[in-house]
Coordinates of C-alpha atoms and ligand atoms in Angstrom, one line a residue:
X1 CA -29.7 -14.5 8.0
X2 CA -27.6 -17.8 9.6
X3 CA -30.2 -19.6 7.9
X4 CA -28.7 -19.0 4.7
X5 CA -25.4 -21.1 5.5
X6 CA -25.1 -24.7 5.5
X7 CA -25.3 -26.7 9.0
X8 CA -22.2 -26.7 9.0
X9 CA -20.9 -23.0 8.5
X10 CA -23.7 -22.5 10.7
X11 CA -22.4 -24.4 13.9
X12 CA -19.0 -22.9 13.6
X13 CA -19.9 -19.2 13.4
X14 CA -21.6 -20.0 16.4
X15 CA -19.2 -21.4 18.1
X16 CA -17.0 -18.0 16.3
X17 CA -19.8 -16.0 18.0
X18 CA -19.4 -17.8 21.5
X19 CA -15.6 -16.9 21.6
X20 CA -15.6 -13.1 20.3
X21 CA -18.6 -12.2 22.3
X22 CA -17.1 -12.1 25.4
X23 CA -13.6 -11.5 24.2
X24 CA -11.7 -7.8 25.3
X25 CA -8.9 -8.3 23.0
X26 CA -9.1 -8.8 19.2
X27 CA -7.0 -8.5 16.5
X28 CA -7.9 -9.0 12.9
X29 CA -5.5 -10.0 9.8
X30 CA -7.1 -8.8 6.3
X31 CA -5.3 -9.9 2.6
X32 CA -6.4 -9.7 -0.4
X33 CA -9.1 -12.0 -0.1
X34 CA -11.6 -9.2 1.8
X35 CA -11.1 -7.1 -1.4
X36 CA -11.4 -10.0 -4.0
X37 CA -15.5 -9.4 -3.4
X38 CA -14.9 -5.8 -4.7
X39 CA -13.0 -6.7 -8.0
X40 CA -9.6 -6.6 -6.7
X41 CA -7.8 -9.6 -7.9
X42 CA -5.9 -11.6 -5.6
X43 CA -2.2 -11.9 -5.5
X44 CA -2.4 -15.7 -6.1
X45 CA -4.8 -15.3 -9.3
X46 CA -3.1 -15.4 -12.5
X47 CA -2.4 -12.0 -13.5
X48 CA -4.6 -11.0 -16.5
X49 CA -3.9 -8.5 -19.9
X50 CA -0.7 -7.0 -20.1
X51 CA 0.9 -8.5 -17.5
X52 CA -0.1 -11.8 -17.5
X53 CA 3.5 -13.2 -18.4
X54 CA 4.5 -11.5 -15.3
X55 CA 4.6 -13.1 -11.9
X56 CA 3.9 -10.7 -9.0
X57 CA 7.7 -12.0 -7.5
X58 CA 9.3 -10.5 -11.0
X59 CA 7.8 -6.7 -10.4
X60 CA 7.4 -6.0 -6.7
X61 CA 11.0 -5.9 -5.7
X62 CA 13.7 -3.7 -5.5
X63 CA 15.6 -5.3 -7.6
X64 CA 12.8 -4.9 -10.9
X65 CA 12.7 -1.5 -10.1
X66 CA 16.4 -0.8 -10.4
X67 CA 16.8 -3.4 -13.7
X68 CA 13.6 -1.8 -15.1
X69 CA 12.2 1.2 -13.2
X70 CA 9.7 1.8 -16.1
X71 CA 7.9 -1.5 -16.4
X72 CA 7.3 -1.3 -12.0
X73 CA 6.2 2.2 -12.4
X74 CA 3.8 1.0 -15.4
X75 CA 2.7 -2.0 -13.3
X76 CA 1.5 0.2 -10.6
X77 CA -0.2 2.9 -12.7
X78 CA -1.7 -0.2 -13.7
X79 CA -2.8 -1.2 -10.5
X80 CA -3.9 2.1 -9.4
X81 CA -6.4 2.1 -12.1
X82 CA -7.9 -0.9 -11.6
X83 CA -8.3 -0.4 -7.4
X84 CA -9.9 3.4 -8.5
X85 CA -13.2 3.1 -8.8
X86 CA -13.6 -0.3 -6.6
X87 CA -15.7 0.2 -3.8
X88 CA -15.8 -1.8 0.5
X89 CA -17.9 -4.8 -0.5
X90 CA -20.1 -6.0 2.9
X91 CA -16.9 -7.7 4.6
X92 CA -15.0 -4.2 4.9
X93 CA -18.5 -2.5 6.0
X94 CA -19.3 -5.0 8.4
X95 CA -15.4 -4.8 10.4
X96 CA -15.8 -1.0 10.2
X97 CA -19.5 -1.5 11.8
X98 CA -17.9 -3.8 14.5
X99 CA -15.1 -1.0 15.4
X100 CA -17.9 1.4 15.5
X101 CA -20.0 -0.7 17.7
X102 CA -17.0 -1.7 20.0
X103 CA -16.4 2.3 20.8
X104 CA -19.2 1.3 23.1
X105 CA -17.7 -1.7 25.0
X106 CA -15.4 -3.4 26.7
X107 CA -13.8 -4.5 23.1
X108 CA -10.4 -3.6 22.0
X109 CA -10.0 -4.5 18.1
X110 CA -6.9 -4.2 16.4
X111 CA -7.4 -4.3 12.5
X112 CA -4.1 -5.1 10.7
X113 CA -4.2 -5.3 6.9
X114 CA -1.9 -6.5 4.3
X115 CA -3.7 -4.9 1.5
X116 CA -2.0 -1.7 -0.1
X117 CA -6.1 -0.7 -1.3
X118 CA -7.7 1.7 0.7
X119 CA -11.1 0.0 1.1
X120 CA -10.8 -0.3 4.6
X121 CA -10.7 3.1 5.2
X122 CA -13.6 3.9 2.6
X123 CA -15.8 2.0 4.9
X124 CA -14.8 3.8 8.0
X125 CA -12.4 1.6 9.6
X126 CA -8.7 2.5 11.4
X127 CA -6.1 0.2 10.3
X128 CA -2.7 -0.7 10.4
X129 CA -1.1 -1.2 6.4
X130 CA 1.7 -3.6 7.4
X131 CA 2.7 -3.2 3.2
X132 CA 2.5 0.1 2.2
X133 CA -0.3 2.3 0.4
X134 CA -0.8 2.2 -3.5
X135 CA -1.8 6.0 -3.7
X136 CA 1.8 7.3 -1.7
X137 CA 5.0 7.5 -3.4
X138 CA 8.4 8.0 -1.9
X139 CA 11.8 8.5 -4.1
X140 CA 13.1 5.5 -4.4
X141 CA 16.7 6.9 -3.5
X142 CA 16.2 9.6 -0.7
X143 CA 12.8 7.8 0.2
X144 CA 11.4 11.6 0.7
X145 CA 7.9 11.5 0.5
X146 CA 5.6 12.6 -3.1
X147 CA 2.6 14.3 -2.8
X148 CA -0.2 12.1 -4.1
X149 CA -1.4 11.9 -7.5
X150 CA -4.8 12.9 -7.5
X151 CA -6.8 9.6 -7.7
X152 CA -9.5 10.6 -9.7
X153 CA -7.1 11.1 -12.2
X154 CA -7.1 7.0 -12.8
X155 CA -10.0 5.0 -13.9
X156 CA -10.5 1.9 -15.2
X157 CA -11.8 2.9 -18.3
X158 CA -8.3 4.2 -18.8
X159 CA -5.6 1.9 -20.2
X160 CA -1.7 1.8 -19.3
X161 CA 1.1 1.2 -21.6
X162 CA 4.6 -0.5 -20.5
X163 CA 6.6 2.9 -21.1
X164 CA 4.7 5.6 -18.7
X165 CA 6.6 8.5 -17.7
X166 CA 8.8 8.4 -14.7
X167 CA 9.1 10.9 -11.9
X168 CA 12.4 12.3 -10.4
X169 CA 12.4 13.4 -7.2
X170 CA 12.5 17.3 -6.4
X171 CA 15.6 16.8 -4.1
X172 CA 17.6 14.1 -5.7
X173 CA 16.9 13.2 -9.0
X174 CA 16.3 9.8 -7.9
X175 CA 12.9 7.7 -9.5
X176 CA 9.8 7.4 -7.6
X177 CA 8.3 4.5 -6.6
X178 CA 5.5 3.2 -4.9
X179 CA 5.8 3.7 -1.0
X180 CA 5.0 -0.4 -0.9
X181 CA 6.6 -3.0 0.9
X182 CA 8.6 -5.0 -1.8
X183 CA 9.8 -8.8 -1.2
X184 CA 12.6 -8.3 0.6
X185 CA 11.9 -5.2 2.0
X186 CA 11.6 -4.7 5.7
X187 CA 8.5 -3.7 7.2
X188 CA 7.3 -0.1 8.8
X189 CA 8.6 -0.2 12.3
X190 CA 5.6 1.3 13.7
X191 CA 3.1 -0.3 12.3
X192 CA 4.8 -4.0 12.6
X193 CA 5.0 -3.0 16.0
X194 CA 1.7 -2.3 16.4
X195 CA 0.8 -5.8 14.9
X196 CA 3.3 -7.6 16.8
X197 CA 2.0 -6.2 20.4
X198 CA -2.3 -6.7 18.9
X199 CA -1.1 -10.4 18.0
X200 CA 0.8 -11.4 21.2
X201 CA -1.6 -9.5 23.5
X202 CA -5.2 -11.2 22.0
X203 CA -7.2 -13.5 23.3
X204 CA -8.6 -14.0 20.1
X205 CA -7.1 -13.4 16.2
X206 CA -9.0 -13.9 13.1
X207 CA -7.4 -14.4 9.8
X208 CA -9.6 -13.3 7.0
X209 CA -8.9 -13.7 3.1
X210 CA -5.1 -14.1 3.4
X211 CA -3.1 -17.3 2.0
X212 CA -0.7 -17.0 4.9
X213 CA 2.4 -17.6 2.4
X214 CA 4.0 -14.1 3.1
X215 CA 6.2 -13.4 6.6
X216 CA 6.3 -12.0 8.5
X217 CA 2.6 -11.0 8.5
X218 CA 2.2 -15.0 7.7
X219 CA 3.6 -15.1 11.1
X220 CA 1.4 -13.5 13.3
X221 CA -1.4 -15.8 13.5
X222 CA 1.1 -18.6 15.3
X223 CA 2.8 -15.9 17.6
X224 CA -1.5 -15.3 18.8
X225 CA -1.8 -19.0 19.0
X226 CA 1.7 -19.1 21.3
X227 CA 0.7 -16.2 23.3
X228 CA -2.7 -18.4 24.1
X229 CA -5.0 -17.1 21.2
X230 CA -7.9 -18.6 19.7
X231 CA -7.5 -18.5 15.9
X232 CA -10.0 -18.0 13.4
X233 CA -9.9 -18.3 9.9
X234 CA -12.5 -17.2 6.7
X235 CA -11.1 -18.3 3.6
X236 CA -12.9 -20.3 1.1
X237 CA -9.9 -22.1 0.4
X238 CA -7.4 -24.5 3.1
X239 CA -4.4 -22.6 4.3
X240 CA -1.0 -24.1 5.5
X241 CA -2.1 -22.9 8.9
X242 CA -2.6 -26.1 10.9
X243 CA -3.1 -24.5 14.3
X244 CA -6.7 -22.8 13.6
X245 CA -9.3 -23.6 16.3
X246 CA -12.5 -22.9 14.2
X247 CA -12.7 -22.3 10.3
X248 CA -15.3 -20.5 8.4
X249 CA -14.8 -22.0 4.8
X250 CA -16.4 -19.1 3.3
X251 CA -16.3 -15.7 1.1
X252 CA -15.6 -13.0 3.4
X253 CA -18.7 -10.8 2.1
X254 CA -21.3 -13.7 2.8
X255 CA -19.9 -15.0 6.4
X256 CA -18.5 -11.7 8.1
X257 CA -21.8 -9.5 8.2
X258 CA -23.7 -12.5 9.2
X259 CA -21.0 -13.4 12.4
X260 CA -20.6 -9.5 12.9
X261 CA -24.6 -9.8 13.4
X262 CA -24.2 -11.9 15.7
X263 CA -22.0 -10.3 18.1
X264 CA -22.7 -7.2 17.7
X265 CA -26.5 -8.2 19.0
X266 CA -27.6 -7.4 22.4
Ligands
APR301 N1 -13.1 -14.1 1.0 C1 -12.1 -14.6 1.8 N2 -10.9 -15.0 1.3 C2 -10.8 -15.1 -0.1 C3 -11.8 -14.6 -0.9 C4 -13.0 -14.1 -0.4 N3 -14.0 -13.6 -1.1 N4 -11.4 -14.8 -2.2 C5 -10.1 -15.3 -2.1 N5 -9.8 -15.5 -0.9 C6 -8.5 -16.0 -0.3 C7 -7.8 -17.0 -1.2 O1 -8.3 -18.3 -1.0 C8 -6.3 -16.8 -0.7 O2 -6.0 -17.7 0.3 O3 -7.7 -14.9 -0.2 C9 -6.3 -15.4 -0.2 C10 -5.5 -14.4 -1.0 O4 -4.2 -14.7 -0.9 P1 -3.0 -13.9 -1.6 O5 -3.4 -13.5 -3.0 O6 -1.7 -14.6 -1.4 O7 -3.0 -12.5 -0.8 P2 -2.3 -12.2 0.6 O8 -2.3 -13.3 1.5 O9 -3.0 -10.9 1.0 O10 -0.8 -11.9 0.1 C11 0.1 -11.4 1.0 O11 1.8 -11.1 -0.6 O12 2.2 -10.4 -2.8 C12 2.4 -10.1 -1.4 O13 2.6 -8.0 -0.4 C13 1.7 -8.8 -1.1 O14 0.2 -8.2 0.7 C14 0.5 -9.2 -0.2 C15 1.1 -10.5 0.4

């Protein structure tokens, strides 16, 4: 229910609702914001047990893996354990209900995500991972592909220590790694391609839960609003976007199904 909002938050979803209602071309920027609702902590929060004298910058690089492939590696196991048992919290179910509902119309919406969690898919959506996928490895020398560790064999309840086994690669010998976009790394062709066209092409882009500090996904938002985009944004906190035309200053999980509601009625 709208009612539930403030006046405020109220007046611009419906002026969100008056924009995407009519719109043919959407495309939709997710970050780790859309999974913070689910338990996922954010890139920007502090990290917490283990690794909290680590700063994300330190582990998720090439450069950490080849000083210290062991300490990555444990990183991610760590990762992968806490993202196992999380489950789509009502932002990811209502964009999958709005791709579901568009198969009907006139609607073309692009979903791009930044997140390496698979919570989009879990609720039924197709999306583009611009950074990778935490349960695919590659070697990190030959970049062949791993077959995926089962992911019911991580849990939460499980805990990780800094020296868990490595794995060579079959071919090569070389370590495996995560098959994640690192700083520094460049991004899958395809799907940066795919982005790049949805962004340039819209007539509307939304931001949700990402602190637009990361290019050149950071960057797509501005090429929309170039190209003659509206821009929307959901984020309970300010961004260093300037160029948004209607903000909705809220969690994801309380303002999505309410606008989705909205445009999706008859
Ligand atoms: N709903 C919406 N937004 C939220 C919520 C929520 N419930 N909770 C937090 N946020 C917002 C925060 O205010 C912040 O602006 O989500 C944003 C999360 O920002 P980051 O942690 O920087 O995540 P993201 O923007 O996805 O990071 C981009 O950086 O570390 C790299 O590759 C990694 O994909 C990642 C990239």
């Amino acid at each position: 229910m709208l009612a539930e909002l403030s006046p405020t938050l109220i007046a611009e979803v419906e002026l969100a609702t008056k924009l995407l209602k009519p719109a043919q071309r959407i495309c939709i920027l997710t970050g780790a914001g859309i999974s913070a609702e689910s338990g996922i902590p954010t890139f920007r929060d502090k990290q917490t047990g283990l690794w909290e004298n680590y700063g994300v910058e330190d582990l998720a690089t090439p450069k950490a893996f080849i000083r210290d492939p062991k300490l990555v590696w444990s990183w991610y196991q760590w990762r992968r354990q806490v993202v196992a048992d999380k489950t789509p919290n009502p932002a990811h179910h209502a964009l999958a209900q709005w791709q579901y509902h568009a198969q009907s119309t006139e609607q073309q919406l692009t979903l791009i995500t930044q997140n390496v969690d698979d919570l989009h898919e879990q609720a039924g959506s197709t999306v583009t991972h611009l950074h990778g996928n935490l349960w695919r490895h590659k070697c990190g020398q030959c970049e062949a592909p791993v077959q995926e560790q089962a992911r019911d064999s991580y849990s939460s309840q499980n805990t990780v220590g800094y020296d868990e086994a490595l794995m060579t690669c079959a071919q090569c010998g070389g370590y495996i790694r995560p098959d994640i976009v690192w700083f520094g790394e460049a991004l899958p062709v395809d799907e940066w391609h795919t982005a790049e066209n949805a962004a340039t092409n819209c007539e509307v882009f939304i931001s949700i839960g990402t602190s637009s500090l990361v290019y050149p996904a950071a960057g797509l938002a501005q090429s929309a609003k170039q190209n003659g985009a509206q821009v929307i944004e959901i984020n309970p906190n300010p961004t260093p976007n300037t160029f948004v035309d209607i903000t909705l200053a809220e969690k994801a999980g309380i303002v999505l199904p309410l606008l989705i509601e909205e445009i999706t009625a008859l």
